[in-house]
Coordinates of C-alpha atoms in Angstrom, one line a residue:
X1 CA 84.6 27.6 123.1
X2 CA 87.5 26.0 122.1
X3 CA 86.0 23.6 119.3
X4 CA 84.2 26.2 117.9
X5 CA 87.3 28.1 117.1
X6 CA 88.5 25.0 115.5
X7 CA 84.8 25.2 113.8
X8 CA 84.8 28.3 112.0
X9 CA 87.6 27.5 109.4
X10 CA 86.1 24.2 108.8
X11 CA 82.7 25.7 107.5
X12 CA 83.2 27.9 105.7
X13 CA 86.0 25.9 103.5
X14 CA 83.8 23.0 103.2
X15 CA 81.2 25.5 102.3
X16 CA 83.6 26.9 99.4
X17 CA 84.8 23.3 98.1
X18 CA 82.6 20.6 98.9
X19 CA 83.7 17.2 98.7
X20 CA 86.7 17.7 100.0
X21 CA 88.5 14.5 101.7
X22 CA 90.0 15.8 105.4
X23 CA 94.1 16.2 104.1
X24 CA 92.5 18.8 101.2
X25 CA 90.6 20.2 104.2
X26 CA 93.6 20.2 106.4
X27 CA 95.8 22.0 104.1
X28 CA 92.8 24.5 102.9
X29 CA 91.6 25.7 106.3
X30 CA 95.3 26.0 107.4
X31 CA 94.6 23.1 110.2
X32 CA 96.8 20.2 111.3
X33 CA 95.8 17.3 109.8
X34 CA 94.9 15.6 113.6
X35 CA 92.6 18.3 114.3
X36 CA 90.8 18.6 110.9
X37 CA 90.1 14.8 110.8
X38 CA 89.0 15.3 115.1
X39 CA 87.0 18.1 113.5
X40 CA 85.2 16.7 111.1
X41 CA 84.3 13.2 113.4
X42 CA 82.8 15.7 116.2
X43 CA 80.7 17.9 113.9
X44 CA 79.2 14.7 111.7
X45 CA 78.1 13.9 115.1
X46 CA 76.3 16.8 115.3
X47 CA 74.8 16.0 112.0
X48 CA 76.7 19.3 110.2
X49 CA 78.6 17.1 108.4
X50 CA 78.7 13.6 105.9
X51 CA 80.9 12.0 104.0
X52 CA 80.7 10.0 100.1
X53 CA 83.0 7.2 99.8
X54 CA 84.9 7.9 96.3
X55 CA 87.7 6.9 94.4
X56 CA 88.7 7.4 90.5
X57 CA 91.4 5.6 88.3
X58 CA 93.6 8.8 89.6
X59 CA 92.7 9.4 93.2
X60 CA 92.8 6.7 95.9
X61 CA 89.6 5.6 98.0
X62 CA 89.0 8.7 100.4
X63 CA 85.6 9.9 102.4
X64 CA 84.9 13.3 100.7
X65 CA 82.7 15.6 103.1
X66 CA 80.1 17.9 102.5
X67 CA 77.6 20.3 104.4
X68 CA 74.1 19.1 105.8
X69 CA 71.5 21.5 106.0
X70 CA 71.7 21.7 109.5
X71 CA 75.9 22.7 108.7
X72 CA 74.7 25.1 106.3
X73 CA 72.4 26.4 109.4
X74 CA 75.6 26.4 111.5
X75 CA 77.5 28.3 109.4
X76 CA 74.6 30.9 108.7
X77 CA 74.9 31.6 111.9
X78 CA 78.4 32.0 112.6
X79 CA 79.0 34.7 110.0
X80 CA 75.5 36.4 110.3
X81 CA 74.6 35.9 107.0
X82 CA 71.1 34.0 106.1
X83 CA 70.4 30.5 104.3
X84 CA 69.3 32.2 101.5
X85 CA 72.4 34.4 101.1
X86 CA 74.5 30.7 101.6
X87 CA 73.0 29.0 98.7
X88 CA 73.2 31.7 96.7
X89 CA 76.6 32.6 97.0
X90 CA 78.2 29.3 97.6
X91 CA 78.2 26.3 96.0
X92 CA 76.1 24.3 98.5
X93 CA 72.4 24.1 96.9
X94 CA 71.1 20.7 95.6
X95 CA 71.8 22.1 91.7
X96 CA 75.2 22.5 93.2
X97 CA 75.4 19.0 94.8
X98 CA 74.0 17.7 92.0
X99 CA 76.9 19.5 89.7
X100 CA 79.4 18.8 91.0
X101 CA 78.9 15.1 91.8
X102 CA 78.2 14.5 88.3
X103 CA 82.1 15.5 87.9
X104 CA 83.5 14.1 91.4
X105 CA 86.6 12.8 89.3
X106 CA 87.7 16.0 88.1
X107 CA 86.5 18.1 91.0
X108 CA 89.1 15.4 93.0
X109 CA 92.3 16.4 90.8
X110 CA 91.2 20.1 91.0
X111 CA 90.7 20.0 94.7
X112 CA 94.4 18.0 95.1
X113 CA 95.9 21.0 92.7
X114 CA 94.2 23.4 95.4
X115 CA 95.4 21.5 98.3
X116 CA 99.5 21.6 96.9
X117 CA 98.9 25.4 96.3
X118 CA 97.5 26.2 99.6
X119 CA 100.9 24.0 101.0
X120 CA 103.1 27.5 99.5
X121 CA 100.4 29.8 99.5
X122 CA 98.7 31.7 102.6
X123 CA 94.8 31.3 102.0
X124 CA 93.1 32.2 99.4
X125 CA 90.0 32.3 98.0
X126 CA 88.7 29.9 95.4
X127 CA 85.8 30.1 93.1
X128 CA 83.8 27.0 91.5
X129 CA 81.9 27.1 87.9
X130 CA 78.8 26.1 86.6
X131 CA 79.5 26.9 82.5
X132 CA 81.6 29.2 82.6
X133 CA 84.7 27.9 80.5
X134 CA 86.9 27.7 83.5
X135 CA 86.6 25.3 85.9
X136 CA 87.6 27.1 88.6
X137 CA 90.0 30.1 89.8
X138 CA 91.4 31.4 93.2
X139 CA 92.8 34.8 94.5
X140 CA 96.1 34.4 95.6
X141 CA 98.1 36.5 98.6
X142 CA 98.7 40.2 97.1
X143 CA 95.8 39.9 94.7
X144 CA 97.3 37.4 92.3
X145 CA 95.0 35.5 90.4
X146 CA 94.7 31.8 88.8
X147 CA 92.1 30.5 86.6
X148 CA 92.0 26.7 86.2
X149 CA 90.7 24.7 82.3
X150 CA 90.5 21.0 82.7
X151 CA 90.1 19.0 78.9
X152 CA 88.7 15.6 79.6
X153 CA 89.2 12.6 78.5
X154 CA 86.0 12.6 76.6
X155 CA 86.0 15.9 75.5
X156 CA 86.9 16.3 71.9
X157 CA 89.2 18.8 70.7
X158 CA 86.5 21.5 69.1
X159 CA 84.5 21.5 72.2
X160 CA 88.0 22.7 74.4
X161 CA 89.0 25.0 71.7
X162 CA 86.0 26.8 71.9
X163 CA 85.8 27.3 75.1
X164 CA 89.6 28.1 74.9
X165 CA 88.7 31.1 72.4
X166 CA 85.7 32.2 74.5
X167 CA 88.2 32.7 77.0
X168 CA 90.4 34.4 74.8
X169 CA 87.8 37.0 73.3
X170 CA 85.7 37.7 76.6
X171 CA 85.4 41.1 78.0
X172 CA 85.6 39.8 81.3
X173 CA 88.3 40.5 83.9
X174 CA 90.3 37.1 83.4
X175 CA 92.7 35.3 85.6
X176 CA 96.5 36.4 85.5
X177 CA 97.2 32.9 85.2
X178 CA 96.0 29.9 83.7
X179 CA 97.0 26.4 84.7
X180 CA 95.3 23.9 81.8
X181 CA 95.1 19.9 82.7
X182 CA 95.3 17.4 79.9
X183 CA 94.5 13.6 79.8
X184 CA 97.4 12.7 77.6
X185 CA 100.8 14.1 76.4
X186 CA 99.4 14.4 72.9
X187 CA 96.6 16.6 73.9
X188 CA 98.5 18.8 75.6
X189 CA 100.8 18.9 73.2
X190 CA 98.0 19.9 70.3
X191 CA 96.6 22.5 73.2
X192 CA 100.2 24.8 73.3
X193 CA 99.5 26.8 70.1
X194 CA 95.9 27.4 71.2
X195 CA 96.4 28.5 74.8
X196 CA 99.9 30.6 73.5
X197 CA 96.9 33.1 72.6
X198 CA 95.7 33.8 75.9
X199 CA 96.8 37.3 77.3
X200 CA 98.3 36.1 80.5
X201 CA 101.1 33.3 81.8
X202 CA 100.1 29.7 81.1
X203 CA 101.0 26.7 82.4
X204 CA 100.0 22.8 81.6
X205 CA 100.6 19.5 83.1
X206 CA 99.2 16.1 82.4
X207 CA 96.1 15.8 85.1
X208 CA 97.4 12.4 86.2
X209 CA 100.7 13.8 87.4
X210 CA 99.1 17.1 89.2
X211 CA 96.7 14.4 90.8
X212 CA 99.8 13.0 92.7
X213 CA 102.2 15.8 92.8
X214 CA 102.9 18.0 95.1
X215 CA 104.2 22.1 95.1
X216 CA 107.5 21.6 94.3
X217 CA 107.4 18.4 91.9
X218 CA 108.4 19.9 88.1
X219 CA 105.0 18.5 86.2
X220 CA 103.9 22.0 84.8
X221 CA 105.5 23.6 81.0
X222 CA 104.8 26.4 79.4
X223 CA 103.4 26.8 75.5
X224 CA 106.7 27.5 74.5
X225 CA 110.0 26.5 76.5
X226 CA 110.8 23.2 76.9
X227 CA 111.8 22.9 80.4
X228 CA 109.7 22.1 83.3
X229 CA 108.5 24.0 86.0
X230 CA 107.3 23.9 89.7
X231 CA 104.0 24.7 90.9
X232 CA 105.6 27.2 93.1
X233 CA 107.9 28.2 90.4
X234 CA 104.8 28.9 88.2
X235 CA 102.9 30.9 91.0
X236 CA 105.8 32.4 92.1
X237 CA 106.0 34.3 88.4
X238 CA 102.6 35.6 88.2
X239 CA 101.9 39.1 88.8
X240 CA 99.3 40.2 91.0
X241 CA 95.9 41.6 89.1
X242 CA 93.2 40.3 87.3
X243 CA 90.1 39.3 88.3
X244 CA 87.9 36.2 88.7
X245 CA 84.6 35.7 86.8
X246 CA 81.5 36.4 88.0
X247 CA 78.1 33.7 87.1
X248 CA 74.8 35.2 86.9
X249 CA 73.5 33.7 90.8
X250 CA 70.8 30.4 90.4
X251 CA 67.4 31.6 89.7
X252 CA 66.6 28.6 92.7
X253 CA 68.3 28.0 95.4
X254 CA 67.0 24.9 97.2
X255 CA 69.0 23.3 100.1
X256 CA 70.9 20.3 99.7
X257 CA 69.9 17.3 100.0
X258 CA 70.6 14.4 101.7
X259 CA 73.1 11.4 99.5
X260 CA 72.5 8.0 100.4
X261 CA 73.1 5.2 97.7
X262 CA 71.7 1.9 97.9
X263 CA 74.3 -1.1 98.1
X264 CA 73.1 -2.9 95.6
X265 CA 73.2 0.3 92.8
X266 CA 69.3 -0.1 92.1
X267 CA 68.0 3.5 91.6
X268 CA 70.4 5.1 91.9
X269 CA 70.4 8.6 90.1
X270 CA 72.7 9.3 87.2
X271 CA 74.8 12.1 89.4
X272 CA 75.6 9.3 91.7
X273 CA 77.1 7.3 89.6
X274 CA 80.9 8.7 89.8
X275 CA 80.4 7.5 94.0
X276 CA 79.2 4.2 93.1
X277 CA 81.4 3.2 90.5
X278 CA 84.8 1.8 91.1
X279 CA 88.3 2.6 90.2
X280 CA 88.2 -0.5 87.7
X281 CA 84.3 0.5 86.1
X282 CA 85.4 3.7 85.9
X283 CA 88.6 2.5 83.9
X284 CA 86.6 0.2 81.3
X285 CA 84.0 2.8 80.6
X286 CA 87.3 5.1 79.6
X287 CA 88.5 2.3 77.3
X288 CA 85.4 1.8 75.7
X289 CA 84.8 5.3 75.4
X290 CA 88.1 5.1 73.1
X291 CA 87.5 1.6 71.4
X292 CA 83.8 0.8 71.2
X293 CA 82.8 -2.5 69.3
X294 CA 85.7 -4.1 72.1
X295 CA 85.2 -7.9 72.9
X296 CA 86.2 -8.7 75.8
X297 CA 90.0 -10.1 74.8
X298 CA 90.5 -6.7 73.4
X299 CA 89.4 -5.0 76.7
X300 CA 91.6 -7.7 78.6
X301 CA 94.4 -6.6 76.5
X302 CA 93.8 -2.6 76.9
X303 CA 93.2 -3.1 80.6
X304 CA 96.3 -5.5 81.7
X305 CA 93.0 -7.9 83.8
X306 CA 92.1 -11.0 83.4
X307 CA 89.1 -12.4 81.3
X308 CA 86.9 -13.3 84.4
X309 CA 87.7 -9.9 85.9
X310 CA 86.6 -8.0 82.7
X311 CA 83.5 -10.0 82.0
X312 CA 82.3 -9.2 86.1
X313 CA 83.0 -5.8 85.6
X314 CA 80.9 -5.5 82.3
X315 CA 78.3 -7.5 83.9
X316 CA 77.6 -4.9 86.6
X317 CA 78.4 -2.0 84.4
X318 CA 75.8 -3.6 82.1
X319 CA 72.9 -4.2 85.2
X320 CA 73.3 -0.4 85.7
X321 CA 72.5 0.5 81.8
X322 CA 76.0 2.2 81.4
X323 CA 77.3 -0.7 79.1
X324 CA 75.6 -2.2 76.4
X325 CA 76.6 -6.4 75.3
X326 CA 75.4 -7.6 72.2
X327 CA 76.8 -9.7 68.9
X328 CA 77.7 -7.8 66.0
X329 CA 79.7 -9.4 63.2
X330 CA 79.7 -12.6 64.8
X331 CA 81.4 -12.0 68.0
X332 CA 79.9 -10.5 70.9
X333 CA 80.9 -7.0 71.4
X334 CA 80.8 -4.0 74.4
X335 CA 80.0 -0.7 74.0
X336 CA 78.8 2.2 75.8
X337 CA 75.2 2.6 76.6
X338 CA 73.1 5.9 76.1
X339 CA 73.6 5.9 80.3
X340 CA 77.6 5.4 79.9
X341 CA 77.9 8.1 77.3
X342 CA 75.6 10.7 79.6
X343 CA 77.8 9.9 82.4
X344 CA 81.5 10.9 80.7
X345 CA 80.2 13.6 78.8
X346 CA 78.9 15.5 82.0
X347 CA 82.3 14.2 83.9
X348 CA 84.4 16.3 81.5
X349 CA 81.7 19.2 80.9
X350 CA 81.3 18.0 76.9
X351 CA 77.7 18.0 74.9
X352 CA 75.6 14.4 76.3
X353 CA 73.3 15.9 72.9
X354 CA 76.5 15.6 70.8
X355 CA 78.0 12.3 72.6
X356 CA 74.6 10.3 71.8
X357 CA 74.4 11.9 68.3
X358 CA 77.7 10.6 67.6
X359 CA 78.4 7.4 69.8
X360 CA 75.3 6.3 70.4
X361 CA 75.4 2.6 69.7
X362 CA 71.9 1.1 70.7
X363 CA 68.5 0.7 68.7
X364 CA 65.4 1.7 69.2
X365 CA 64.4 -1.0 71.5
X366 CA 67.7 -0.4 73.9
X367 CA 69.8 -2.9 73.0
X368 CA 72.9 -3.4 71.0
X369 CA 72.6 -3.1 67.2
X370 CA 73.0 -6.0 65.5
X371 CA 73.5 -4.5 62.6
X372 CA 75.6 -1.7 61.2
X373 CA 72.7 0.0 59.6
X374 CA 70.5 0.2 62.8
X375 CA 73.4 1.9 64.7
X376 CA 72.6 5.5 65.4
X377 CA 75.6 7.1 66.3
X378 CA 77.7 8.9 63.3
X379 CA 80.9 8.1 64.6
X380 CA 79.8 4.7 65.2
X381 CA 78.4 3.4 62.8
X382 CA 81.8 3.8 60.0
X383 CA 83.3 1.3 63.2
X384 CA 80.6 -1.0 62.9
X385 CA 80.2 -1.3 59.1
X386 CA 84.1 -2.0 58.6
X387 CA 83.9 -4.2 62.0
X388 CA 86.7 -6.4 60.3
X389 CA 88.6 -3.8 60.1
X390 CA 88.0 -2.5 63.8
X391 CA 88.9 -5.8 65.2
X392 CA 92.3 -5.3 63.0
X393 CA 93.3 -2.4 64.9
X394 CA 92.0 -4.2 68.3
X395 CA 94.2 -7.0 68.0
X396 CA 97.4 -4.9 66.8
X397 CA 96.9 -3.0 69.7
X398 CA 96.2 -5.7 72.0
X399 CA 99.1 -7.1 70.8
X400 CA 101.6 -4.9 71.0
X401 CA 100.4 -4.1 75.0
X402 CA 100.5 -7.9 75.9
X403 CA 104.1 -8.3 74.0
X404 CA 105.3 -4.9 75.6
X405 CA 104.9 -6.5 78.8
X406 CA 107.1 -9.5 78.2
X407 CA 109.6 -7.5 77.1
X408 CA 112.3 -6.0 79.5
X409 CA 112.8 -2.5 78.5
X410 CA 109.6 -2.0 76.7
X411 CA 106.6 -0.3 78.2
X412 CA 103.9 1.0 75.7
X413 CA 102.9 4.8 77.3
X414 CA 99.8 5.3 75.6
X415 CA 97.2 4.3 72.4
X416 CA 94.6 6.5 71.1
X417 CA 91.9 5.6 69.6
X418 CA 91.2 6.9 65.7
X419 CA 88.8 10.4 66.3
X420 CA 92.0 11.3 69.0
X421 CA 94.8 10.3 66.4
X422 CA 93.8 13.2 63.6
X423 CA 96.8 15.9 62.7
X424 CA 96.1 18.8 61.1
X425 CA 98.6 20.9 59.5
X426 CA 99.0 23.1 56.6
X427 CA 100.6 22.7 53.6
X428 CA 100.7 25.3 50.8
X429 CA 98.2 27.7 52.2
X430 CA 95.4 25.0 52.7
X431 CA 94.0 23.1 56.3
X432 CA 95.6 19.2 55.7
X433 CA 95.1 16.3 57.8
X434 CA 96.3 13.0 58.2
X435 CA 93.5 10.5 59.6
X436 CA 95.4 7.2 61.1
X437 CA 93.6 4.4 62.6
X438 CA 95.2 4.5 66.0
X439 CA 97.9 6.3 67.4
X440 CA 100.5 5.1 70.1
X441 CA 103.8 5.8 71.9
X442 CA 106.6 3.4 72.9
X443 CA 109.4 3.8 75.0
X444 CA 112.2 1.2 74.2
X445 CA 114.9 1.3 76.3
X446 CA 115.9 5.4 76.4
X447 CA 114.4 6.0 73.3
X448 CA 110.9 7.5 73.1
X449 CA 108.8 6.0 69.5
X450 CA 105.8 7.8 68.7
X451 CA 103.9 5.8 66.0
X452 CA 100.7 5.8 63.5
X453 CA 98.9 3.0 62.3
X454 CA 97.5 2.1 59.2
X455 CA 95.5 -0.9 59.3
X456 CA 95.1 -1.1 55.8
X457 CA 92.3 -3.3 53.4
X458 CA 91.3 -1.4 50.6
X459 CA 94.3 0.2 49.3
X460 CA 95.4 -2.7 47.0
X461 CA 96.2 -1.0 43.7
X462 CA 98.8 1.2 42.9
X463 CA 96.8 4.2 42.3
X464 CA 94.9 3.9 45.4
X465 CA 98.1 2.9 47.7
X466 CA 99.6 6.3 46.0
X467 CA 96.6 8.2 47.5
X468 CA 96.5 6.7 50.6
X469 CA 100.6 7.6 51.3
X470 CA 99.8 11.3 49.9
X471 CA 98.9 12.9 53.3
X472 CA 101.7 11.6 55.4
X473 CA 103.5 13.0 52.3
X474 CA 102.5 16.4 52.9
X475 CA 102.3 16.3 56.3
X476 CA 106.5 14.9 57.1
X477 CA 107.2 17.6 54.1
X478 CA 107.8 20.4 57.4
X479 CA 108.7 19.9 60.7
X480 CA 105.1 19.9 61.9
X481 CA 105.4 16.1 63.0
X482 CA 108.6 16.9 65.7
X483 CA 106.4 19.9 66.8
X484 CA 103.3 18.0 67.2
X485 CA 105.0 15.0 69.1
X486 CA 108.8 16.0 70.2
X487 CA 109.4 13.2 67.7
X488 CA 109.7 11.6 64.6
X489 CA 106.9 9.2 64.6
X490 CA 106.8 6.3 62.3
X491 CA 104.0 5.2 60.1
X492 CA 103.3 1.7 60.6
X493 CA 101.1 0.0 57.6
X494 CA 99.9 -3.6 57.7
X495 CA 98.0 -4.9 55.2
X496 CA 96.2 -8.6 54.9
X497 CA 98.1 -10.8 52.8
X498 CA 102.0 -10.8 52.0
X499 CA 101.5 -9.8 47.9
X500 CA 99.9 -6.2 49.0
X501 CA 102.8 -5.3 51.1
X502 CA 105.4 -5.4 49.0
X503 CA 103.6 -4.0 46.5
X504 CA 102.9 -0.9 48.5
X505 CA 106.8 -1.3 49.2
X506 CA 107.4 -0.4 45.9
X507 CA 105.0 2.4 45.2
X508 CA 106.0 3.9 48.5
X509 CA 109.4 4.4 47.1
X510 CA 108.8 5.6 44.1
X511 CA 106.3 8.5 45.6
X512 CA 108.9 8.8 48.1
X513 CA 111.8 9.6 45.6
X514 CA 109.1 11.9 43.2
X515 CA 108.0 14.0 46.2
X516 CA 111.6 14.3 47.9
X517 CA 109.8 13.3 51.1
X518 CA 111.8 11.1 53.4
X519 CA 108.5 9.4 55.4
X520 CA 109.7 7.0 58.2
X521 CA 107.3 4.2 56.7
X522 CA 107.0 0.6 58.3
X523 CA 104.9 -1.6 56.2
X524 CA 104.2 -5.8 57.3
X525 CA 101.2 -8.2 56.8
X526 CA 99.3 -9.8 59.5
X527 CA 100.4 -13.1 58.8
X528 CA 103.5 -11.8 60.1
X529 CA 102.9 -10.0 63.0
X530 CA 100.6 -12.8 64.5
X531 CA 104.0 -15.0 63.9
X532 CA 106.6 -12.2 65.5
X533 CA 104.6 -10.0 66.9
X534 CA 104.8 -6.0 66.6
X535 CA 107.7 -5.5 68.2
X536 CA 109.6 -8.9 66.3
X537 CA 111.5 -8.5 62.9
X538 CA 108.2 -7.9 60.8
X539 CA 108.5 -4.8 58.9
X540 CA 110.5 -3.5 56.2
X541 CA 111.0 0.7 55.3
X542 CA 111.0 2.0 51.4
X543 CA 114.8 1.8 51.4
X544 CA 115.4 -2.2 53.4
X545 CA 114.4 -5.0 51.8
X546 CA 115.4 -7.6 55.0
X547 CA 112.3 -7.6 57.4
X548 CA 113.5 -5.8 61.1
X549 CA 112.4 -3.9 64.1
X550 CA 111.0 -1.0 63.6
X551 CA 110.9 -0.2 67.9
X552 CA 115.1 -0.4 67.5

């Protein structure tokens, strides 16, 4: 019959990447994209098929279809193979489902990067994992091979390097080619020395730019040159060999089941989550991932919405015990909920254990601590004990986004939050670091700024202003900044009151002109900056006396 020759690709590609939306599936089971979509309407009529409505902060609303039991059944069928066999060799068992739902934002930008491959490649057969420390990998034509490694947002750095260097000492055949996704240019940037080590080609690009890039757009680098690259330039190097690696099979294989979500949210299981939420929930639980204790002007600030719109979104985000409100310091605060944390850490394959030992931000009776001492979290409860000092950083930031937006020429390209913003370097034979509050980037004009912050309170004596300049000291003594950020950055310090700044003016010269050390050092006060604003005449380097700008 004619529409089961149309059929047979359909099955068994859905069967190999679930949750595809019907262009992915078009370009995977080398259909037009007319027939797929006629495809998929006839066979959910025969119940072989369903669709999740989903959308993420980097992929636009789509229906994402999967296999019924009844498909699964179908398919069975069609190759000769049993139900059994199916859900043990595919990904299409409810531990499966359940899996992969959990991480429908990622498994979205993977299955786009599949889709633009399969656009210059003839098909090929791709491979999903459970732990293993790739996410995926494919067979190419002439038994090329391509392993993909996603870091997520949430994911710290030690979690990926490890998983990096498990990759790099396994005895397992390995992809001939790795292609890595970051979050941010500064993470990818950190990731280059670490990935140099694996034994085969790599190739990284920022995950929002493969998420809307297509075969021939230049978004992917190597560890080492500086130019960019195609995807079909970077397949087009690899050489065929290698081998994909194998998971132990699920002890249990049960069939899939069937995914409804209730309109209103109630219930709704934790692996569900990433189909209920919207773009706009999904983009606040980011930003407090990065800057818990936020009120909600901070979040209007990180988030470019207005106050109503923030405060609706917390609400509901709050009703489904992923956000938790409370007052802390006198102002009421937002922060992630043991729910929230449990949802990003299994989005970007990092330890929920580890997330809630460090995050965790809610007593022993579920709601927001009101008090730095009863806050759980190791990470943060430092935030919430200096809370002054947290809203400092907030309102800089906040700051600088709303004044970057006013001005023509000025866009602000990214902020990081402080346990994202550490360097580490070495300087004499020993491990350094340099531990800013916040980290950002500006482009002004053609000029790309990378900066640190130092929102500083208790350095207020010589001796101690001395010791808190010493590690930028070591770390701008080498070229380890410009190979960390393609930059210079600037070190931007701002202390309380007008008295402390120039006196940190002074001692930053002098330490300057003992260590030979040329740091490019921006120091103001905030009675300043609320006046000018960060990017107005309100600092003043070591060697100018006259306030400026230092985004020039």
């Amino acid at each position: 019959m004619k529409f089961r020759e149309q059929e047979i690709p359909v099955l068994p590609t859905l069967a190999a990447m679930p949750f595809l939306d019907w262009l992915e599936l078009a370009a995977l089971s080398c259909l037009a994209e007319a027939t797929a979509y006629r495809v998929l309407r006839r066979l959910k009529a025969q119940g072989l098929v369903r669709f999740l409505r989903h959308a993420s902060p980097l992929t636009a609303a789509t229906r994402r279809w999967h296999l019924t039991s009844p498909g699964l059944e179908r398919l069975a069928e069609v190759e000769g193979r049993s139900v059994e066999y199916l859900l043990r060799t595919r990904p299409v068992s409810a531990h499966w489902q359940r899996l992969l739902l959990a991480r429908l934002d990622a498994v979205a930008v993977i299955h786009r990067l599949a889709s633009a491959i399969a656009s210059v490649e003839e098909p090929f057969r791709f491979r999903w994992y459970r732990a293993h420390s790739l996410d995926a990998a494919m067979t190419l034509d002439g038994g090329r091979t391509v392993g993909v490694i996603r870091q997520g947002a949430f994911a710290d750095r030690t979690a990926f390097a490890d998983r990096v260097n498990w990759l790099v000492g396994s005895r397992q055949d390995l992809p001939r080619g790795l292609l890595a996704l970051f979050p941010d240019e500064m993470r990818l940037r950190q990731a280059r020395r670490l990935l140099a080590r694996y034994p085969s080609p790599v190739y990284l690009a920022l995950e929002r730019d493969v998420a809307h890039a297509v075969a021939d757009d230049a978004v992917w680098r190597t560890p080492s040159a500086p130019g960019l690259l195609s995807l079909e330039e970077a397949l087009a190097n690899l050489r065929p060999g290698g081998g994909l690696p194998v998971e132990q099979p699920l002890a249990r294989a049960a069939l899939p089941e069937t995914v409804s979500i209730d309109e209103t949210g109630e219930n709704v299981p934790n692996h569900l989550l990433p189909v209920l939420l919207k773009p706009a929930d999904k983009r606040l639980l980011d930003c407090l991932a990065d800057w818990p204790w936020a009120t909600v002007a901070d979040l209007c600030a990180f988030l470019d919405l207005s106050n109503s719109r923030v405060w609706r979104i917390a609400a509901r985000l709050e009703d489904l015990g992923l956000v938790a409100r409370g007052v802390l310091g006198g102002k009421r605060r937002l922060a992630l909920g043991e729910r929230g944390l449990t949802l990003l850490a299994r989005r970007d394959r990092a330890s929920v254990s580890t997330a809630l030992r460090r995050w965790s931000v809610q007593d022993d009776d579920g709601e927001l601590a009101s008090h730095w001492r009863d806050v759980p979290g190791a990470r943060s409860r430092p935030l919430a004990r200096a809370v002054e000092h947290t809203d400092g950083v907030h309102r800089f930031l906040g700051a600088l986004l709303r004044q970057a937006k006013e001005t023509r020429g000025c866009q602000v390209l990214q902020v990081s939050p402080p346990h994202h913003s550490t360097r580490y370097f070495r300087h004499r034979g020993n491990l350094r670091s340099v531990h800013p509050d916040a980290f950002g980037v500006v482009r002004a004009g053609d000029k790309t700024l990378p900066f640190f912050l130092e929102w500083e309170r208790r350095a207020v004596h010589p001796s101690t202003m001395a010791a808190r300049l010493a590690p930028y000291l070591r770390y701008y003594s080498s070229n380890k900044p410009r190979d960390d950020h393609g930059h210079w950055p600037l070190v931007l310090v701002v202390f309380d009151d007008f008295l402390a700044e120039g006196n940190f003016l002074g001692v930053a010269r002098r330490e300057m002109e003992r260590a030979g050390v040329d740091v490019p050092l921006w120091i103001s006060h905030t009675g300043l900056l609320v006046k000018v604003g960060p990017l107005g005449k309100a600092w003043r380097n070591p060697p100018q006396v006259e306030y400026g700008c230092a985004f020039e």
